[in-house]
Amino acid sequence: MIPRPTSEQFTGGSFALGPGARLAFDEGLGAVADRLRDAISLPLPPGDGGLRLAIDRSQPPEGYALSTAPHGVVLAGGSPAGVFYGAQTLRQLLFDGGEPPLGRIVDAPRFRWRGVMLDVARHFMPVPDVLRFIDLAAFHKLNVLHLHLTDDQGWRIEVPGWERLTEVGAWRSSTMLGARVHARYDGQPHGGYYTADDLRRIVAYAAERFVTVVPEVDMPGHLQAAVAAYPELGNGWSGPVRQSWGISTHVLNMSDRALSFCRDVLAHVCSIFPSELIGIGGDECPVDEWVGSPDLARLGLAGPSDVQPWFTARMASFLASLGRRVYGWDELLTRGAPPSAVIAAWRGPLPTTVAARAGYDVVACPDISCYLDYRQSDDPGEPTPVGTLLTLADVYAFDPIPPDLTATEAAHIQGAQANVWTEHMESPRRVDYMTYPRLCAFAEAVWSGPERDYPAFLERLEPHLRHLDTLGVNYRPLSGPRPGDARPGAPGNPRTLPDRLAELDEMTADLRLHQIRVRQI
Ligand code: ACM
């Protein structure tokens, strides 16, 4: 089973949950029962004799006990979520005609934030594919989908009163093929966006699977698509939605109109997404365009590096007025994170430690362990090899809690997330290839205990991959890429780990300067 349960005790033999089996369930578990019926090939009509779903408040809220006796199976969860997770375990046991072994599985997650980020800005993903992505994540007992909705290369959410965001900002006329160093383009238009109804459908589908969708609208940088649609939001630049990867210098200005734009967007986002946390990005925001900006004198700001903290404070108090909290990348630690912010710590391992020590709640997603766009092997057949080498074994070895934290500091670590950046993932099939089976290993890192046994994981992975085959997942075979997985027209730019660590060192100089007391606003 993946992720590995907390404990298993088997007594020998199994219970045949056959076509005649019936399904009984406690009040409030009808929807979970429906999900189970959807997922397994048994009719399970209502009634006693076979499988019973129950609430048992002695289990942790997301925990469950799955007890199999000669006369039937009882799945008891601490809440409907716990029963749902037990049902995912049962799905795996029943796969391919399997039978639940007599005995007892007791299980509960290690972390409350078991996330995966999907970048639908670099490549748009149609709604049915997003739903499938959620279903697969939930099958692995993940419970957060961080949806990266906007970036320089595309704006993917329709916002009332700002029609050009989707008329203009959702489309680019060409897309870079491969890493930036090659400067190749495909010459093909690409785009798409979600209506409010699309997003509500995604939220509802996720909620039925106990997945919270945390939306992110990146600001005040990574915003070129919005400025392309509304040049008055920028700093004198006008031009198209970005076609190349990398970071745009075309960022937001601080006019009243730009601020009311951001508030309109966030209010609309809050009307769709019930998540307490709302992502405002905040990563990689160049200040070039703010040098000499009239906004500085008008707002009484000493220099361009004061702009983002000023802006973030305003967005944070706006979100607070709507009862929400900021979710943002770790650059916010030195660019104005309110104390209530939750930090997505991505620039290598250091920001997780710094954020936790400063008292911020933090979600660990160090790129060198959690960025699933990074290459899976050095096989020349890997599609668009970028980033550092991040093998299945590397992801499996990841521990969200850095070794040097005290227990009090570590308690700030809510969990972790794997980030699926889609610059080089032009289709849902490519997303599958880059995501699986590494997300299986990641699921163990966030659900199961801190012990690791890679050979034992691989043994459990083998039948799990057959299950993924049945679900139609285009995962990367353990033996390496198939000929059709290569993407020779989109060459990569692989990096070594020492080079990347040196680069991260430079990138996080701000954190080391502020290590003792992070600037809070
Ligand atoms: C990021 O990778 N820019 C968060």
Coordinates of N, CA and C in Angstrom, one line a residue, residues 63-234:
G63 N -7.8 9.9 10.6 CA -7.3 8.6 10.8 C -8.4 7.6 10.6
Y64 N -8.1 6.3 10.5 CA -9.1 5.3 10.4 C -8.5 3.9 10.9
A65 N -9.4 3.0 11.2 CA -9.0 1.6 11.4 C -9.8 0.8 10.4
L66 N -9.1 -0.1 9.8 CA -9.8 -1.0 8.8 C -9.7 -2.4 9.3
S67 N -10.8 -2.9 9.8 CA -10.8 -4.3 10.5 C -11.5 -5.3 9.6
T68 N -10.8 -6.4 9.3 CA -11.3 -7.4 8.5 C -11.4 -8.7 9.3
A69 N -12.7 -9.2 9.4 CA -12.9 -10.5 10.1 C -13.5 -11.4 9.1
P70 N -13.7 -12.7 9.5 CA -14.2 -13.7 8.5 C -15.6 -13.3 8.1
H71 N -16.4 -12.5 8.8 CA -17.7 -12.2 8.4 C -17.9 -10.8 7.8
G72 N -16.8 -10.1 7.6 CA -16.9 -8.8 6.9 C -15.9 -7.8 7.3
V73 N -16.0 -6.6 6.7 CA -15.0 -5.5 6.9 C -15.7 -4.3 7.6
V74 N -15.0 -3.8 8.6 CA -15.5 -2.5 9.2 C -14.4 -1.5 9.0
L75 N -14.8 -0.4 8.4 CA -13.9 0.8 8.2 C -14.4 1.9 9.1
A76 N -13.6 2.2 10.1 CA -14.1 3.2 11.1 C -13.1 4.4 11.0
G77 N -13.6 5.6 10.7 CA -12.7 6.8 10.7 C -13.1 7.8 11.7
G78 N -12.1 8.6 12.1 CA -12.4 9.7 13.1 C -13.3 10.8 12.6
S79 N -13.5 10.8 11.3 CA -14.4 11.8 10.6 C -14.7 11.2 9.2
P80 N -15.6 11.9 8.5 CA -15.8 11.4 7.1 C -14.4 11.4 6.3
A81 N -13.5 12.3 6.6 CA -12.2 12.3 5.9 C -11.5 11.1 6.2
G82 N -11.5 10.7 7.5 CA -10.8 9.5 7.9 C -11.3 8.2 7.1
V83 N -12.7 8.2 7.0 CA -13.3 7.0 6.3 C -12.9 7.1 4.9
F84 N -12.9 8.3 4.3 CA -12.4 8.4 2.9 C -11.0 7.8 2.7
Y85 N -10.1 8.2 3.6 CA -8.7 7.7 3.5 C -8.7 6.2 3.6
G86 N -9.5 5.6 4.5 CA -9.6 4.2 4.7 C -10.1 3.6 3.4
A87 N -11.0 4.3 2.8 CA -11.6 3.7 1.5 C -10.5 3.7 0.4
Q88 N -9.6 4.7 0.4 CA -8.5 4.6 -0.6 C -7.6 3.4 -0.3
T89 N -7.4 3.1 1.0 CA -6.6 1.9 1.3 C -7.4 0.7 0.8
L90 N -8.7 0.6 1.0 CA -9.5 -0.5 0.6 C -9.4 -0.7 -0.9
R91 N -9.5 0.5 -1.6 CA -9.4 0.5 -3.1 C -8.1 -0.3 -3.5
Q92 N -7.0 0.0 -2.8 CA -5.8 -0.6 -3.2 C -5.8 -2.1 -2.9
L93 N -6.4 -2.5 -1.7 CA -6.5 -3.9 -1.3 C -7.3 -4.7 -2.3
L94 N -8.4 -4.0 -2.8 CA -9.3 -4.8 -3.7 C -8.9 -4.8 -5.2
F95 N -7.8 -4.0 -5.5 CA -7.4 -3.9 -6.8 C -7.0 -5.3 -7.4
D96 N -7.4 -5.5 -8.7 CA -7.0 -6.7 -9.4 C -7.5 -8.0 -8.7
G97 N -8.7 -7.9 -8.2 CA -9.3 -9.1 -7.5 C -8.7 -9.4 -6.2
G98 N -8.0 -8.5 -5.6 CA -7.4 -8.7 -4.3 C -8.5 -8.8 -3.2
E99 N -8.2 -9.3 -2.1 CA -9.1 -9.4 -1.0 C -8.5 -8.8 0.3
P100 N -9.3 -8.1 1.1 CA -8.7 -7.6 2.3 C -8.2 -8.7 3.2
P101 N -7.0 -8.6 3.7 CA -6.5 -9.7 4.6 C -7.1 -9.6 6.0
L102 N -7.4 -10.7 6.6 CA -8.0 -10.7 7.9 C -7.0 -10.0 8.9
G103 N -7.5 -9.1 9.7 CA -6.6 -8.4 10.6 C -7.0 -6.9 10.7
R104 N -6.1 -6.1 11.0 CA -6.4 -4.7 11.3 C -5.3 -3.7 10.8
I105 N -5.7 -2.7 10.0 CA -4.8 -1.6 9.6 C -5.3 -0.4 10.4
V106 N -4.3 0.2 11.1 CA -4.6 1.5 11.8 C -3.7 2.5 11.2
D107 N -4.3 3.7 10.9 CA -3.6 4.6 10.1 C -4.0 6.1 10.3
A108 N -3.1 7.0 10.2 CA -3.4 8.4 10.3 C -2.2 9.2 9.7
P109 N -2.5 10.4 9.2 CA -1.4 11.1 8.6 C -0.4 11.8 9.6
R110 N 0.8 11.9 9.1 CA 1.8 12.6 9.9 C 1.6 14.2 9.8
F111 N 1.2 14.7 8.7 CA 1.1 16.1 8.5 C -0.3 16.5 8.0
R112 N -0.7 17.7 8.4 CA -2.1 18.2 8.0 C -2.1 18.8 6.6
W113 N -0.9 19.2 6.1 CA -0.9 19.8 4.8 C -0.1 18.8 3.9
R114 N -0.9 18.2 3.1 CA -0.3 17.2 2.2 C -0.7 17.6 0.8
G115 N 0.2 18.5 0.2 CA -0.2 19.2 -0.9 C 0.5 18.9 -2.2
V116 N -0.2 19.3 -3.3 CA 0.5 19.3 -4.6 C 0.1 20.6 -5.3
M117 N 1.1 21.3 -5.9 CA 0.8 22.5 -6.6 C 0.7 22.2 -8.1
L118 N -0.3 22.7 -8.8 CA -0.4 22.6 -10.2 C -0.4 23.9 -10.9
D119 N 0.6 24.1 -11.8 CA 0.7 25.4 -12.5 C -0.1 25.3 -13.8
V120 N -1.3 25.9 -13.8 CA -2.2 25.9 -15.0 C -2.0 27.2 -15.8
A121 N -1.0 28.0 -15.4 CA -0.7 29.3 -16.1 C 0.2 29.0 -17.2
R122 N 1.3 28.3 -17.0 CA 2.3 28.1 -18.1 C 1.7 27.2 -19.2
H123 N 1.0 26.2 -18.8 CA 0.1 25.5 -19.8 C -1.2 25.3 -19.2
F124 N -2.2 25.7 -19.9 CA -3.6 25.6 -19.4 C -4.0 24.1 -19.4
M125 N -4.7 23.7 -18.3 CA -5.2 22.3 -18.3 C -6.7 22.4 -18.2
P126 N -7.4 21.7 -19.2 CA -8.9 21.7 -19.2 C -9.4 21.1 -17.9
V127 N -10.7 21.5 -17.6 CA -11.3 21.1 -16.3 C -11.3 19.6 -16.1
P128 N -11.7 18.8 -17.1 CA -11.8 17.3 -16.8 C -10.4 16.8 -16.4
D129 N -9.3 17.3 -16.9 CA -8.0 16.9 -16.6 C -7.6 17.3 -15.2
V130 N -8.1 18.5 -14.8 CA -7.8 19.0 -13.4 C -8.5 18.1 -12.5
L131 N -9.8 17.7 -12.8 CA -10.5 16.8 -11.9 C -9.8 15.5 -11.7
R132 N -9.3 15.0 -12.8 CA -8.6 13.7 -12.8 C -7.3 13.8 -12.0
F133 N -6.6 15.0 -12.1 CA -5.4 15.3 -11.3 C -5.8 15.2 -9.8
I134 N -6.9 15.8 -9.5 CA -7.3 15.9 -8.1 C -7.7 14.4 -7.6
D135 N -8.4 13.7 -8.4 CA -8.7 12.3 -8.0 C -7.5 11.5 -7.7
L136 N -6.5 11.6 -8.6 CA -5.3 10.8 -8.4 C -4.5 11.3 -7.1
A137 N -4.5 12.6 -6.9 CA -3.9 13.1 -5.6 C -4.6 12.6 -4.4
A138 N -5.9 12.6 -4.4 CA -6.7 12.1 -3.3 C -6.5 10.6 -3.1
F139 N -6.4 9.9 -4.2 CA -6.1 8.5 -4.1 C -4.8 8.2 -3.3
H140 N -3.9 9.2 -3.4 CA -2.6 9.1 -2.6 C -2.7 9.8 -1.2
K141 N -4.0 10.1 -0.9 CA -4.2 10.7 0.5 C -3.7 12.1 0.6
L142 N -3.5 12.8 -0.5 CA -3.1 14.2 -0.4 C -4.4 15.0 -0.2
N143 N -4.3 16.2 0.4 CA -5.5 17.0 0.8 C -5.5 18.4 0.4
V144 N -4.4 18.9 -0.3 CA -4.4 20.3 -0.7 C -4.0 20.3 -2.2
L145 N -4.8 21.1 -3.0 CA -4.4 21.4 -4.3 C -4.1 22.9 -4.4
H146 N -2.8 23.3 -4.5 CA -2.5 24.7 -4.7 C -2.5 25.0 -6.2
L147 N -3.5 25.8 -6.6 CA -3.7 26.0 -8.0 C -3.1 27.4 -8.4
H148 N -2.0 27.3 -9.1 CA -1.2 28.5 -9.6 C -1.9 29.0 -10.8
L149 N -2.8 30.0 -10.6 CA -3.8 30.4 -11.7 C -3.3 31.5 -12.6
T150 N -2.2 32.2 -12.2 CA -1.8 33.3 -13.1 C -0.3 33.4 -13.1
D151 N 0.3 33.9 -14.2 CA 1.7 34.1 -14.3 C 2.0 35.0 -15.5
D152 N 3.2 35.3 -15.8 CA 3.6 36.1 -16.9 C 3.1 35.5 -18.2
Q153 N 3.0 34.2 -18.3 CA 2.7 33.5 -19.6 C 1.2 33.2 -19.8
G154 N 0.4 33.6 -18.8 CA -1.1 33.4 -19.0 C -1.9 33.7 -17.7
W155 N -3.1 34.2 -18.0 CA -4.0 34.6 -16.9 C -5.2 33.6 -17.1
R156 N -5.5 32.8 -16.1 CA -6.5 31.7 -16.3 C -7.8 31.8 -15.5
I157 N -8.1 33.0 -14.9 CA -9.3 33.1 -14.2 C -10.1 34.4 -14.7
E158 N -11.3 34.1 -15.1 CA -12.2 35.2 -15.5 C -12.6 36.0 -14.3
V159 N -12.5 37.3 -14.5 CA -12.8 38.2 -13.3 C -13.8 39.3 -13.8
P160 N -15.0 39.3 -13.2 CA -16.1 40.3 -13.7 C -15.5 41.7 -13.7
G161 N -15.8 42.5 -14.7 CA -15.3 43.9 -14.8 C -13.9 44.0 -15.4
W162 N -13.2 42.9 -15.6 CA -11.9 43.0 -16.1 C -11.8 41.9 -17.2
E163 N -12.6 42.2 -18.3 CA -12.8 41.2 -19.3 C -11.5 40.9 -20.1
R164 N -10.7 42.0 -20.2 CA -9.5 41.8 -21.1 C -8.5 40.8 -20.5
L165 N -8.6 40.5 -19.1 CA -7.7 39.5 -18.5 C -7.8 38.2 -19.3
T166 N -9.1 37.8 -19.7 CA -9.2 36.5 -20.3 C -9.3 36.7 -21.9
E167 N -9.7 37.9 -22.3 CA -9.8 38.1 -23.8 C -8.3 38.2 -24.3
V168 N -7.5 38.9 -23.5 CA -6.1 39.1 -24.0 C -5.1 38.3 -23.1
G169 N -5.2 38.3 -21.8 CA -4.2 37.8 -20.9 C -4.2 36.3 -20.9
A170 N -5.2 35.6 -21.4 CA -5.3 34.1 -21.3 C -4.6 33.5 -22.5
W171 N -4.1 34.3 -23.4 CA -3.6 33.8 -24.7 C -2.2 34.3 -25.0
R172 N -1.4 33.4 -25.5 CA -0.1 33.8 -26.1 C 0.1 33.3 -27.5
S173 N 0.8 34.0 -28.3 CA 0.8 33.7 -29.7 C 1.9 32.6 -30.0
S174 N 2.8 32.3 -29.1 CA 3.8 31.3 -29.3 C 4.4 30.9 -27.9
T175 N 5.0 29.8 -27.9 CA 5.5 29.3 -26.6 C 6.9 28.8 -26.8
M176 N 7.8 29.2 -25.8 CA 9.1 28.7 -25.8 C 9.2 27.2 -25.7
L177 N 10.1 26.6 -26.5 CA 10.2 25.1 -26.5 C 11.5 24.8 -25.8
G178 N 11.4 24.2 -24.6 CA 12.6 23.9 -23.9 C 13.2 25.0 -23.1
A179 N 14.4 24.8 -22.6 CA 15.0 25.8 -21.7 C 15.4 27.1 -22.4
R180 N 15.5 28.2 -21.6 CA 15.7 29.5 -22.2 C 16.9 29.6 -23.1
V181 N 18.0 28.9 -22.6 CA 19.2 29.0 -23.3 C 19.1 28.7 -24.8
H182 N 18.1 28.0 -25.2 CA 18.0 27.6 -26.6 C 17.2 28.5 -27.5
A183 N 16.4 29.4 -26.8 CA 15.6 30.4 -27.5 C 14.8 29.9 -28.7
R184 N 14.2 28.7 -28.4 CA 13.4 28.2 -29.5 C 11.9 28.4 -29.2
Y185 N 11.1 28.5 -30.2 CA 9.6 28.8 -30.0 C 8.8 27.9 -31.0
D186 N 7.6 27.6 -30.5 CA 6.8 26.7 -31.4 C 5.9 27.4 -32.4
G187 N 5.7 28.8 -32.2 CA 4.9 29.5 -33.2 C 3.4 29.2 -33.1
Q188 N 3.0 28.5 -32.1 CA 1.6 28.1 -31.9 C 0.9 28.9 -30.9
P189 N -0.3 29.4 -31.2 CA -1.1 30.0 -30.1 C -1.4 29.0 -29.0
H190 N -1.4 29.5 -27.8 CA -1.8 28.6 -26.6 C -2.6 29.4 -25.6
G191 N -3.6 28.8 -25.0 CA -4.3 29.5 -23.9 C -5.5 28.8 -23.4
G192 N -6.3 29.5 -22.7 CA -7.5 29.0 -22.1 C -7.7 29.6 -20.7
Y193 N -8.9 29.5 -20.2 CA -9.1 30.1 -18.8 C -10.3 29.4 -18.2
Y194 N -10.5 29.6 -16.9 CA -11.6 29.0 -16.2 C -12.7 30.1 -15.9
T195 N -13.9 29.8 -16.1 CA -15.0 30.6 -15.6 C -15.2 30.4 -14.1
A196 N -16.0 31.2 -13.5 CA -16.3 31.0 -12.1 C -17.0 29.6 -11.9
D197 N -17.9 29.3 -12.8 CA -18.5 28.0 -12.7 C -17.5 26.8 -12.9
D198 N -16.6 27.0 -13.8 CA -15.5 25.9 -13.9 C -14.8 25.7 -12.6
L199 N -14.5 26.9 -12.0 CA -13.7 26.8 -10.7 C -14.5 26.3 -9.6
R200 N -15.8 26.6 -9.6 CA -16.7 26.1 -8.5 C -16.8 24.6 -8.7
R201 N -16.8 24.1 -9.9 CA -16.9 22.7 -10.1 C -15.6 22.0 -9.6
I202 N -14.5 22.6 -9.9 CA -13.2 22.1 -9.4 C -13.2 22.0 -7.8
V203 N -13.7 23.1 -7.2 CA -13.7 23.2 -5.8 C -14.6 22.1 -5.2
A204 N -15.8 22.0 -5.8 CA -16.8 21.0 -5.3 C -16.3 19.6 -5.5
Y205 N -15.7 19.3 -6.6 CA -15.2 18.0 -6.9 C -14.0 17.6 -5.9
A206 N -13.2 18.6 -5.6 CA -12.1 18.4 -4.7 C -12.6 18.2 -3.3
A207 N -13.7 19.0 -2.9 CA -14.2 18.9 -1.5 C -14.8 17.5 -1.3
E208 N -15.4 16.9 -2.3 CA -15.9 15.6 -2.2 C -14.8 14.6 -1.9
R209 N -13.6 14.9 -2.2 CA -12.5 14.1 -2.0 C -11.6 14.6 -0.9
F210 N -12.1 15.5 -0.1 CA -11.4 16.1 1.1 C -10.2 16.8 0.7
V211 N -10.2 17.4 -0.5 CA -9.1 18.2 -1.0 C -9.5 19.7 -0.9
T212 N -8.7 20.5 -0.3 CA -8.9 22.0 -0.3 C -8.2 22.6 -1.4
V213 N -8.8 23.3 -2.2 CA -8.2 24.0 -3.3 C -7.7 25.4 -2.8
V214 N -6.4 25.6 -2.8 CA -5.9 26.9 -2.4 C -5.5 27.7 -3.7
P215 N -6.2 28.7 -4.0 CA -5.9 29.4 -5.2 C -4.7 30.4 -5.0
E216 N -4.0 30.6 -6.1 CA -2.9 31.6 -6.1 C -3.1 32.5 -7.3
V217 N -3.1 33.8 -7.0 CA -2.9 34.8 -8.0 C -1.6 35.6 -7.7
D218 N -0.7 35.4 -8.5 CA 0.7 35.9 -8.2 C 0.7 37.4 -8.4
M219 N 1.2 38.1 -7.4 CA 1.3 39.6 -7.4 C 2.4 40.0 -6.4
P220 N 3.1 41.1 -6.6 CA 2.9 42.1 -7.7 C 3.9 41.8 -8.9
G221 N 4.6 40.7 -8.8 CA 5.4 40.3 -10.0 C 4.7 39.1 -10.6
H222 N 5.4 38.5 -11.6 CA 4.8 37.4 -12.4 C 3.4 37.7 -12.9
L223 N 3.3 39.0 -13.4 CA 2.0 39.5 -13.7 C 1.9 40.1 -15.1
Q224 N 2.9 39.7 -15.9 CA 3.0 40.3 -17.2 C 1.7 40.1 -18.1
A225 N 1.0 38.9 -17.9 CA -0.2 38.7 -18.7 C -1.3 39.7 -18.3
A226 N -1.4 40.1 -17.1 CA -2.4 41.1 -16.7 C -2.0 42.4 -17.2
V227 N -0.7 42.8 -17.2 CA -0.2 44.1 -17.7 C -0.4 44.1 -19.2
A228 N -0.2 43.0 -19.9 CA -0.5 42.9 -21.3 C -1.9 43.2 -21.6
A229 N -2.8 42.8 -20.8 CA -4.3 43.0 -20.9 C -4.6 44.5 -20.6
Y230 N -4.0 45.0 -19.5 CA -4.3 46.4 -19.0 C -3.0 47.1 -18.8
P231 N -2.4 47.7 -19.8 CA -1.1 48.4 -19.6 C -1.1 49.4 -18.5
E232 N -2.3 50.0 -18.2 CA -2.3 51.0 -17.1 C -2.0 50.4 -15.7
L233 N -2.0 49.1 -15.6 CA -1.6 48.4 -14.4 C -0.1 48.3 -14.2
G234 N 0.7 48.6 -15.3 CA 2.1 48.5 -15.3 C 2.8 49.8 -15.1

